[in-house]
mmCIF file of C-alpha atoms and ligand atoms in Angstrom:
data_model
loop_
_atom_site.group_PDB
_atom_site.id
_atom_site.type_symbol
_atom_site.label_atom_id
_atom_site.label_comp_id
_atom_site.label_asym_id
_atom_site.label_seq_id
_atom_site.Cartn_x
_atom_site.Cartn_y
_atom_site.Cartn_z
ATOM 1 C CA UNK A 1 0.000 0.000 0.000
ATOM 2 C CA UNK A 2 2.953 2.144 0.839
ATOM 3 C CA UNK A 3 4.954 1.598 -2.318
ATOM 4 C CA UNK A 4 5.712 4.295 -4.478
ATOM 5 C CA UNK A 5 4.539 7.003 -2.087
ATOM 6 C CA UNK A 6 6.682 10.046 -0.758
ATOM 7 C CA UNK A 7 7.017 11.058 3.029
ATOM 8 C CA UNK A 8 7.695 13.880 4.864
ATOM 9 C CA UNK A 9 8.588 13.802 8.876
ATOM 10 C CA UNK A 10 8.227 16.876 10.060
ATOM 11 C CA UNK A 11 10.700 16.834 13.154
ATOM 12 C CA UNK A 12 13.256 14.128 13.028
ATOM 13 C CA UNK A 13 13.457 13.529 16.828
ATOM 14 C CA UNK A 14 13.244 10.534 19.053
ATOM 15 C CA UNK A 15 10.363 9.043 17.741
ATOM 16 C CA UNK A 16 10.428 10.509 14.114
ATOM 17 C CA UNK A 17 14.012 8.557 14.004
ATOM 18 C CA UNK A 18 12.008 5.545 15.743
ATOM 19 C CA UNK A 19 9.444 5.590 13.062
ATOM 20 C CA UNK A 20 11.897 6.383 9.703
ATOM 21 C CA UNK A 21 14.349 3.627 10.950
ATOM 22 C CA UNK A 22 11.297 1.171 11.094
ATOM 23 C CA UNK A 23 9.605 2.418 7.669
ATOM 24 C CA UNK A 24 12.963 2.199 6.036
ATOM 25 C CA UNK A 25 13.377 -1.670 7.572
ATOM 26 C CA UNK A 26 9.944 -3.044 6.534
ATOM 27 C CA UNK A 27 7.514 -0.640 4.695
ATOM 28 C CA UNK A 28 8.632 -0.510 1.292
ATOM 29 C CA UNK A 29 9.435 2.719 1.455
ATOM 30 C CA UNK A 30 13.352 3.439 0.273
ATOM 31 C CA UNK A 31 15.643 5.998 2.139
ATOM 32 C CA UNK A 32 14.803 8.389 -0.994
ATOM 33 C CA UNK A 33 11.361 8.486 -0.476
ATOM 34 C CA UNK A 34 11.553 9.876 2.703
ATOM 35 C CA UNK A 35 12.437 13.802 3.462
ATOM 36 C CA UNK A 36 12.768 14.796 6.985
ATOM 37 C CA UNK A 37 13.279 18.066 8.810
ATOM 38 C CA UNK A 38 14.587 18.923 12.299
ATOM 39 C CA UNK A 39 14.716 22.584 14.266
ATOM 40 C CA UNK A 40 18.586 23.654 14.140
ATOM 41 C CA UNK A 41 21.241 23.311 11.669
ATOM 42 C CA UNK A 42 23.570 21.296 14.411
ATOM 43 C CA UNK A 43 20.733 18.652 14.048
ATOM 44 C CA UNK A 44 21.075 17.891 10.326
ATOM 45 C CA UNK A 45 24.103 15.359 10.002
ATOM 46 C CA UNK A 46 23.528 13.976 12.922
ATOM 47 C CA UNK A 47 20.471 12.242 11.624
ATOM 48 C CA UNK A 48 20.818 12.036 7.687
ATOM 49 C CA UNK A 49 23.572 10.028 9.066
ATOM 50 C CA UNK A 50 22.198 7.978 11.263
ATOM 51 C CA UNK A 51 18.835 7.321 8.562
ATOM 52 C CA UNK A 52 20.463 7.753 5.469
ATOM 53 C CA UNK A 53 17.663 10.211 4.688
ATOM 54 C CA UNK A 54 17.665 13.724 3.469
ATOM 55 C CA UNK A 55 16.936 16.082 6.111
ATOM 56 C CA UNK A 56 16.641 20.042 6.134
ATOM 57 C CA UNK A 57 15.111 22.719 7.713
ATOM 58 C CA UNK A 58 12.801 23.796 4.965
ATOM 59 C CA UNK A 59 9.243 22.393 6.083
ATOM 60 C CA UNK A 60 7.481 24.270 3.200
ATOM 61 C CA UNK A 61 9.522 22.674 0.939
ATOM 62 C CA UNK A 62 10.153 19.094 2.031
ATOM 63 C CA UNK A 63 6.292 18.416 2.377
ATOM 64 C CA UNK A 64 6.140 20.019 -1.312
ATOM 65 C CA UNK A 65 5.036 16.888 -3.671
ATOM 66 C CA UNK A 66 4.707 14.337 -0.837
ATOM 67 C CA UNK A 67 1.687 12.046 -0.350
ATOM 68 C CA UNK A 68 1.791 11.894 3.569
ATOM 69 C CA UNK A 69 3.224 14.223 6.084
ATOM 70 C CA UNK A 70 3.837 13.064 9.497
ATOM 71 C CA UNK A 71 3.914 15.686 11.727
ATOM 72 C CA UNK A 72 6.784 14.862 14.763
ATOM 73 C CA UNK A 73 7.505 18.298 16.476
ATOM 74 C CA UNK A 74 6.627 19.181 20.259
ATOM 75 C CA UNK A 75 2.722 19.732 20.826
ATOM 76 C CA UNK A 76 3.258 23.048 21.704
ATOM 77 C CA UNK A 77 5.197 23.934 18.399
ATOM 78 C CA UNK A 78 2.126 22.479 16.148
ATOM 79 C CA UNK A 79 0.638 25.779 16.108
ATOM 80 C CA UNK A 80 3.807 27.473 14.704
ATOM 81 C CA UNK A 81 4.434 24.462 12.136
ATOM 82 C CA UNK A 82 0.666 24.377 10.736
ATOM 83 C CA UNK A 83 0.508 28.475 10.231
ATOM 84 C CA UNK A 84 3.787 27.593 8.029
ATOM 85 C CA UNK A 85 2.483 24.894 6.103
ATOM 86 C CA UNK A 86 -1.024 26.069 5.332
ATOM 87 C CA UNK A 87 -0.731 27.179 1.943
ATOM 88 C CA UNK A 88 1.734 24.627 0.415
ATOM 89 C CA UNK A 89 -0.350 21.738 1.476
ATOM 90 C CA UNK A 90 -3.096 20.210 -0.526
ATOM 91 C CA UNK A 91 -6.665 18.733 0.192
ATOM 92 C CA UNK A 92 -4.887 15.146 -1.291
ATOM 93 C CA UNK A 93 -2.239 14.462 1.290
ATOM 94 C CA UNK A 94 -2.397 12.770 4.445
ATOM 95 C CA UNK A 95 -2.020 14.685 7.401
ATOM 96 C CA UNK A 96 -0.708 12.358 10.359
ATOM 97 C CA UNK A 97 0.184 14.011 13.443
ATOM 98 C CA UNK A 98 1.874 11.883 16.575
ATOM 99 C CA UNK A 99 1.926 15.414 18.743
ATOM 100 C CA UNK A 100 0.583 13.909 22.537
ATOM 101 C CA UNK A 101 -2.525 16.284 23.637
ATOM 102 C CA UNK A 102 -2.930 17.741 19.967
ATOM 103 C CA UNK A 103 -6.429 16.826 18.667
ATOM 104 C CA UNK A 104 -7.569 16.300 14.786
ATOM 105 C CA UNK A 105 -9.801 19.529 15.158
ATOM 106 C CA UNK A 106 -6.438 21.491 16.446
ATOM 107 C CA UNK A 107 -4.709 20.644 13.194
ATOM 108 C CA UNK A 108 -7.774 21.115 10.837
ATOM 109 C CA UNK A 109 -8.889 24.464 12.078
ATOM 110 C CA UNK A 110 -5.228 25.380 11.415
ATOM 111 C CA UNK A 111 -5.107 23.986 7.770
ATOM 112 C CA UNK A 112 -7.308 24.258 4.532
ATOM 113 C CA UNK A 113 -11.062 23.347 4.686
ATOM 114 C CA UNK A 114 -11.202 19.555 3.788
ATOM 115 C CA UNK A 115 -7.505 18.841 5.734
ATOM 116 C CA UNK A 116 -7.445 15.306 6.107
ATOM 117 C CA UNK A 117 -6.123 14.437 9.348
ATOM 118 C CA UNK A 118 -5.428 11.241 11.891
ATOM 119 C CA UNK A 119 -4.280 11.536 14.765
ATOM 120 C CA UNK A 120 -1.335 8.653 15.978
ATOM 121 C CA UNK A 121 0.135 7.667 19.071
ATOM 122 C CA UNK A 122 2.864 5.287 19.084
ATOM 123 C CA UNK A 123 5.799 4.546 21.062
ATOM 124 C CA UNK A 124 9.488 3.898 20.520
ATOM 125 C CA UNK A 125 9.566 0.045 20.336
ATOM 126 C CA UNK A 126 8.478 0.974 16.958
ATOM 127 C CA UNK A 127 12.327 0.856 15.670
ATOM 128 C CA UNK A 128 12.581 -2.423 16.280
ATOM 129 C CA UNK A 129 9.274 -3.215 14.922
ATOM 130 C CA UNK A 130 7.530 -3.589 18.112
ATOM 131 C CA UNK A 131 5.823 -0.842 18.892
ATOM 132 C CA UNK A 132 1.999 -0.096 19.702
ATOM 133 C CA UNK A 133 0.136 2.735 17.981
ATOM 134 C CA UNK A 134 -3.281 4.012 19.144
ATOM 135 C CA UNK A 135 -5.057 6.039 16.220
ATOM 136 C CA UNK A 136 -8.094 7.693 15.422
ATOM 137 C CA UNK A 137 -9.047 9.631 12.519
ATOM 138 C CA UNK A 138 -10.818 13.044 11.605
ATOM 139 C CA UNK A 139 -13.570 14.102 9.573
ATOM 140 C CA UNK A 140 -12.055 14.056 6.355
ATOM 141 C CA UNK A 141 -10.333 11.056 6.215
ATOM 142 C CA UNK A 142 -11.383 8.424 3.572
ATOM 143 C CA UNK A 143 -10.944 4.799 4.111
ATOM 144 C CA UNK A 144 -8.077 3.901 2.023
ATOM 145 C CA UNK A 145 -6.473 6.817 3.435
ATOM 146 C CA UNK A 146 -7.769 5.349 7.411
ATOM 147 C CA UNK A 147 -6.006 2.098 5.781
ATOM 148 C CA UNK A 148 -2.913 3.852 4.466
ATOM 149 C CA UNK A 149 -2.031 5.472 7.952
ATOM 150 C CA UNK A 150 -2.947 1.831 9.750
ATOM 151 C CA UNK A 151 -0.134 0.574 7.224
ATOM 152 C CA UNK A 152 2.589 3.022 8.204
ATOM 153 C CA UNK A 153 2.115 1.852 11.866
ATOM 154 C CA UNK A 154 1.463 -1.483 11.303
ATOM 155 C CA UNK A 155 5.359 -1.782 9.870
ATOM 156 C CA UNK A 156 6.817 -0.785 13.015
ATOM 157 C CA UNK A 157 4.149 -2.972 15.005
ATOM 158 C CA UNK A 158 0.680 -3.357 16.487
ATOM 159 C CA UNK A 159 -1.901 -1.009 15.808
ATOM 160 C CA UNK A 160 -5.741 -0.298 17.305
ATOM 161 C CA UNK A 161 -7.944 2.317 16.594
ATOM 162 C CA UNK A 162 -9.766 4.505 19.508
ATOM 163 C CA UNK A 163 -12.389 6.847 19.795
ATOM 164 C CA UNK A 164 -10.358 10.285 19.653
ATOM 165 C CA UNK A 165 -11.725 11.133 23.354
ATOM 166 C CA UNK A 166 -9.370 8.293 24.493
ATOM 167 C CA UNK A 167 -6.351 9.448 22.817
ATOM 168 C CA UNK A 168 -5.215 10.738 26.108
ATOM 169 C CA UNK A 169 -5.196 7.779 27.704
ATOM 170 C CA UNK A 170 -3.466 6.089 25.399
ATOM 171 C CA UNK A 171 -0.835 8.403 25.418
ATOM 172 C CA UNK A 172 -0.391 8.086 29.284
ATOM 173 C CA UNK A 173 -0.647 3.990 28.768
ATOM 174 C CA UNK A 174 1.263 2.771 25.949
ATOM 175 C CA UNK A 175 3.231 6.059 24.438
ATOM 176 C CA UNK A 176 4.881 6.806 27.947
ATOM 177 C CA UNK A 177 4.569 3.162 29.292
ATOM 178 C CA UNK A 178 8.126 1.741 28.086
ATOM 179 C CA UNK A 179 9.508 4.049 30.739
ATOM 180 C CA UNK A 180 7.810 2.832 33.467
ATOM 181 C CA UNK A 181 8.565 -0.507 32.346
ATOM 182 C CA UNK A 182 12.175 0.092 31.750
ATOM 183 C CA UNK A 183 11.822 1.327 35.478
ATOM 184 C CA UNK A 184 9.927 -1.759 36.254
ATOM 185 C CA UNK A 185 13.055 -4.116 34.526
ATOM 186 C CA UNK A 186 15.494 -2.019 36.245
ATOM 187 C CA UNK A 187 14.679 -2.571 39.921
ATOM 188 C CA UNK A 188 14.253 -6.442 39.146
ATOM 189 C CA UNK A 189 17.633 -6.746 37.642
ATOM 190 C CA UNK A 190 19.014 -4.472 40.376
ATOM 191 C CA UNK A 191 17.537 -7.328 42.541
ATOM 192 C CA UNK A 192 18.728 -10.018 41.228
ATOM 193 C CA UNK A 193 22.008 -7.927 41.532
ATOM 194 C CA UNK A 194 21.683 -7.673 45.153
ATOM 195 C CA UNK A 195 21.089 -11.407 45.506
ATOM 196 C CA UNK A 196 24.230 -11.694 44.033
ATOM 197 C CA UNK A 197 24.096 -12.164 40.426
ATOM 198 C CA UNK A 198 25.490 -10.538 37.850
ATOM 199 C CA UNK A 199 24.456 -7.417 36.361
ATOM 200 C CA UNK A 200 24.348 -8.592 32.749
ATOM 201 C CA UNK A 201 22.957 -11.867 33.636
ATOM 202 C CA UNK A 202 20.412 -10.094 36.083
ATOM 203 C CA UNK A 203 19.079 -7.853 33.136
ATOM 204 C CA UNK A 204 19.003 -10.658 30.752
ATOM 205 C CA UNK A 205 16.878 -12.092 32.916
ATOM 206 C CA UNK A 206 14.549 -9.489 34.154
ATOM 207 C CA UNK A 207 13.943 -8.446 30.810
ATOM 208 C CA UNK A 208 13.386 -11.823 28.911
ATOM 209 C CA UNK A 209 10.559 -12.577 31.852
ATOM 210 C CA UNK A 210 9.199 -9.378 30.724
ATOM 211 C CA UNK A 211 8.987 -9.988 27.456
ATOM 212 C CA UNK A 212 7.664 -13.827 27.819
ATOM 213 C CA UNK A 213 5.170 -12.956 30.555
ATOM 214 C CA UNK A 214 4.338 -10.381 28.124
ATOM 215 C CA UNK A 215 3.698 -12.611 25.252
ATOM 216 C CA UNK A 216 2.011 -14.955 27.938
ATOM 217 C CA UNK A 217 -0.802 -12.351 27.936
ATOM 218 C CA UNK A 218 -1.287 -11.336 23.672
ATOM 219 C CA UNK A 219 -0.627 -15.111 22.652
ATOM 220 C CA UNK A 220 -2.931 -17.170 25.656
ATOM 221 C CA UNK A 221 -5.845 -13.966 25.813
ATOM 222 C CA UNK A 222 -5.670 -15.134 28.973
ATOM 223 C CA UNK A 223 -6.700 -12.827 31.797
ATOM 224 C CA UNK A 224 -3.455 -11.575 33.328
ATOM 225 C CA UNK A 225 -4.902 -12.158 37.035
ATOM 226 C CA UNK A 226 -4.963 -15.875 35.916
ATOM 227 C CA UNK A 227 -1.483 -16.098 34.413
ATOM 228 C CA UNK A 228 -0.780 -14.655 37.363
ATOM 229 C CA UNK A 229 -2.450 -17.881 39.191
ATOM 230 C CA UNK A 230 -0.558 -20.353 37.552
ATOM 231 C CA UNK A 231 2.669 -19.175 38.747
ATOM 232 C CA UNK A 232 1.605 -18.697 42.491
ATOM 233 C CA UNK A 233 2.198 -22.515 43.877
ATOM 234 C CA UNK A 234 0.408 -21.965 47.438
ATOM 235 C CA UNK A 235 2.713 -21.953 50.293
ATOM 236 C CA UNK A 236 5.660 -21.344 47.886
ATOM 237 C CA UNK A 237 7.789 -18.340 47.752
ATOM 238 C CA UNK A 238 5.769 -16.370 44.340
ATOM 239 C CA UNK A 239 3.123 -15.513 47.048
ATOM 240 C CA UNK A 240 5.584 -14.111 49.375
ATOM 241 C CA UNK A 241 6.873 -11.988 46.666
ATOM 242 C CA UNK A 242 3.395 -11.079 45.455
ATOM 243 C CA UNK A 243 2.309 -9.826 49.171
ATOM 244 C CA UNK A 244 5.389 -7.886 49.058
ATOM 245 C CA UNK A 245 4.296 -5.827 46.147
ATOM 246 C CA UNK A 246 0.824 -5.372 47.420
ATOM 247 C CA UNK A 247 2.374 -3.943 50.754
ATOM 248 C CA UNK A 248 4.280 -1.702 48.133
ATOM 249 C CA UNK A 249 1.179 -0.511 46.745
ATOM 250 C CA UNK A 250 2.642 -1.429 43.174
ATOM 251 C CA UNK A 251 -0.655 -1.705 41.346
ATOM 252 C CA UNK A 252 -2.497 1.521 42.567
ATOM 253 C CA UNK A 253 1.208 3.156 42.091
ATOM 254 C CA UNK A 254 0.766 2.016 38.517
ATOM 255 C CA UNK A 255 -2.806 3.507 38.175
ATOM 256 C CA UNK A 256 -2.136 6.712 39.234
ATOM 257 C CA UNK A 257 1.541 6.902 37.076
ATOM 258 C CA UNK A 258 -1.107 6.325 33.988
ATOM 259 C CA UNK A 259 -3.903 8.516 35.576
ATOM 260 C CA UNK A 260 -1.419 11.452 36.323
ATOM 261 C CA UNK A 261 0.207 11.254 32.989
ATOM 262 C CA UNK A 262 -2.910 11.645 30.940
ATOM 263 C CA UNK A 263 -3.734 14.577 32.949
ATOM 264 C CA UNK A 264 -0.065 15.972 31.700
ATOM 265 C CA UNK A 265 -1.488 14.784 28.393
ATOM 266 C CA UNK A 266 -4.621 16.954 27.974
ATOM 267 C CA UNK A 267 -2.614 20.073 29.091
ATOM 268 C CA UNK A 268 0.630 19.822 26.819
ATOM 269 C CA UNK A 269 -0.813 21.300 23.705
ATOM 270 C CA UNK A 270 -0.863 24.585 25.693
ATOM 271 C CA UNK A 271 2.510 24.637 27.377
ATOM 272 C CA UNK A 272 4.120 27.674 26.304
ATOM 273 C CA UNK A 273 7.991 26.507 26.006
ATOM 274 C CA UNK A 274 8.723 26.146 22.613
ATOM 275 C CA UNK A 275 12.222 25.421 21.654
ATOM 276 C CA UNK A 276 13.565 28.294 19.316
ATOM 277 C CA UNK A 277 15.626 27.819 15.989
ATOM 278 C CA UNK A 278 19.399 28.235 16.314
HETATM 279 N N1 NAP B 301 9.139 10.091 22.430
HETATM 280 C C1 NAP B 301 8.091 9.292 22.456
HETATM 281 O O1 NAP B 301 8.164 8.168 22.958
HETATM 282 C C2 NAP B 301 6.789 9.726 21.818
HETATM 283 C C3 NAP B 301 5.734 8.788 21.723
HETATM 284 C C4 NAP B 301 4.551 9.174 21.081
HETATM 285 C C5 NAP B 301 4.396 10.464 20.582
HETATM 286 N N2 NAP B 301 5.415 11.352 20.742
HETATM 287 C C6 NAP B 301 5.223 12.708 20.188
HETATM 288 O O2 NAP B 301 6.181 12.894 19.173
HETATM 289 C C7 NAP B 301 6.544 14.265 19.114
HETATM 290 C C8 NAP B 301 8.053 14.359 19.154
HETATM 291 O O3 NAP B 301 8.509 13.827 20.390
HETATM 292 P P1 NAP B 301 10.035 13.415 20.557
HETATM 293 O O4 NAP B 301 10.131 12.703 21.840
HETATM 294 O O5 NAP B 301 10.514 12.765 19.318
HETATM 295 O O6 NAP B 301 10.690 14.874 20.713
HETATM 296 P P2 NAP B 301 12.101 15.375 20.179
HETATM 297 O O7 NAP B 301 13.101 14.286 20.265
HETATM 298 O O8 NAP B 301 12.383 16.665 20.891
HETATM 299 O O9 NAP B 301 11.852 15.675 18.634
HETATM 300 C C9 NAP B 301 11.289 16.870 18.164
HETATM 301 C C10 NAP B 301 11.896 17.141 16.805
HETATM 302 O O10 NAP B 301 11.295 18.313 16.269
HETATM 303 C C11 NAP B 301 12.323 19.081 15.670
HETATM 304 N N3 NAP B 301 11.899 20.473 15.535
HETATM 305 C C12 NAP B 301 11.833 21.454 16.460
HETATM 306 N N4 NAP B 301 11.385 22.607 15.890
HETATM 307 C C13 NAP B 301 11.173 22.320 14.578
HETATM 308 C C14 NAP B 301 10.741 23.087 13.469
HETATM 309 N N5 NAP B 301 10.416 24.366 13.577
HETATM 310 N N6 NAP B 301 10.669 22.470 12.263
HETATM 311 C C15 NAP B 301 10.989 21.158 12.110
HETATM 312 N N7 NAP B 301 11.403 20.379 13.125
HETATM 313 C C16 NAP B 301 11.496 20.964 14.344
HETATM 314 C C17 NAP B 301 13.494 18.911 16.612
HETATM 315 O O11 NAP B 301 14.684 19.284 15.963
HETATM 316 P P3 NAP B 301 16.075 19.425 16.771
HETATM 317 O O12 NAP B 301 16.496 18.020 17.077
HETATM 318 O O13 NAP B 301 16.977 20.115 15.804
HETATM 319 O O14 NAP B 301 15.775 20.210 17.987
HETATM 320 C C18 NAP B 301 13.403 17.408 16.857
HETATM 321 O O15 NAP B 301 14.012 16.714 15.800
HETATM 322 C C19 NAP B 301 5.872 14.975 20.273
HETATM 323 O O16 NAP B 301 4.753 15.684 19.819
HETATM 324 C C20 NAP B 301 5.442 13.836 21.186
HETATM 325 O O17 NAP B 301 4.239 14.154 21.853
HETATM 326 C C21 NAP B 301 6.611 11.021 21.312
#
């Protein structure tokens, strides 16, 4: 579906790197059909080294003849980016934006009548094709073109479409969750560490039961609460562990990490700190 199309990332940061590295790897896009831009000069070798893309400054000009344009800049630098690109883009090209707290009526009030607009929200597994993108779409997107931005995040994982009013929440869930994950591995490898084994061999393992309990959950459907069961042998020593986290308050921790960080997410949009152009 991709084939033959150009791109244009509008801010080649963290995750616009994520995403081109994982669009160049399984999409069948090629490194020349994808034009990327980034705030300050400094930025510019950096990553058409790192992609093998072209990259420039010029946003009016590198979303000039492209068929999708994904927008990647801070929420709160949307408004500036839009006002610039208004008259060079046309009703035909895809809009995606994967700004947190930025909504599909924010970017089409800000464009041409008949924008067509979806709204994305993966995360950075995407560059190595395991990533999770929520998505919803406005009110001008056609199917093929709902289909065409499914595609693009399908290649660098697992995608679901939401209703927009719980793009928040996904953004608090899945876009910021690898963090508190990577927190999560951390403090299990740090105790296997202070059981005594080593560091390397204390990651490997934290992380690998992460990733297989994980799979546990998406391959078996099973309820996680009953995965859960079949690892607790009664009187053994899983229970002990498991009271200790429930003394810890782990899970209501967890809820209110996600519940505090989709508050953060509704409010971004209007954060006032926009980084300046060297
Ligand atoms: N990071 C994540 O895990 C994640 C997940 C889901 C969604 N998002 C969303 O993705 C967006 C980018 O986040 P990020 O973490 O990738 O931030 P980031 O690393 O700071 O990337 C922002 C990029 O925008 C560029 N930029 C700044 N001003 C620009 C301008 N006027 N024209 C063109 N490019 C400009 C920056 O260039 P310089 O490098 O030169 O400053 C940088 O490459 C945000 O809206 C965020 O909500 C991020």
């Amino acid at each position: 579906m991709l084939e033959g199309k150009k791109l244009a990332v509008i801010g080649v940061g963290k995750l616009g790197e994520a995403l081109v590295a994982g669009l160049c790897k399984n999409s069948g896009l090629t490194k020349g059909d994808i034009v990327g831009t980034v705030g300050r000069e400094s930025s510019i070798e950096r990553v058409e080294s790192k992609l093998g893309i072209k990259v420039g400054l010029d946003n009016r000009a590198a979303v000039k003849g492209c068929d999708i344009v994904l927008l990647a800049v801070k929420p709160q630098n949307m408004d500036r980016i839009l006002g610039e690109l208004k008259d060079v883009l046309n009703p035909g090209q895809l809009i995606i934006s994967v700004a947190a707290s930025v909504t599909t009526t924010f970017v089409e009030e800000r464009l041409t009548a008949g924008a067509c607009v979806v709204r994305a929200m993966p995360n950075t597994p995407a560059i190595i094709n395991a990533g999770m993108t929520g998505l919803c779409v406005g009110q001008n997107v056609s199917s093929d073109q709902r289909s065409m931005a499914e595609s693009i995040f399908k290649c660098v994982g697992a995608t679901v479409f939401v209703d927009e009013s719980l793009m928040d929440a996904v953004t608090a869930l899945s876009a910021s969750g690898p963090a508190y994950l990577y927190v999560v591995v951390e403090s299990l490898a740090e105790a296997g560490v202070k059981l005594g084994i080593p560091r390397e061999t204390s990651t490997l393992l934290a992380a690998q039961t992460m990733y297989g309990a994980s799979r546990m959950v998406l391959e078996t459907k099973a309820h996680p609460a009953l995965l859960k069961d079949t690892v607790t042998t009664p009187a053994g020593c899983t229970i002990d562990g498991l009271m200790e986290l429930e003394e810890g308050k782990l899970r209501v921790t967890l809820i209110k990490a996600v519940v505090k960080a989709a508050e953060r997410a509704r409010e971004l949009v209007n954060t006032q700190n926009s980084k300046k152009r060297d």
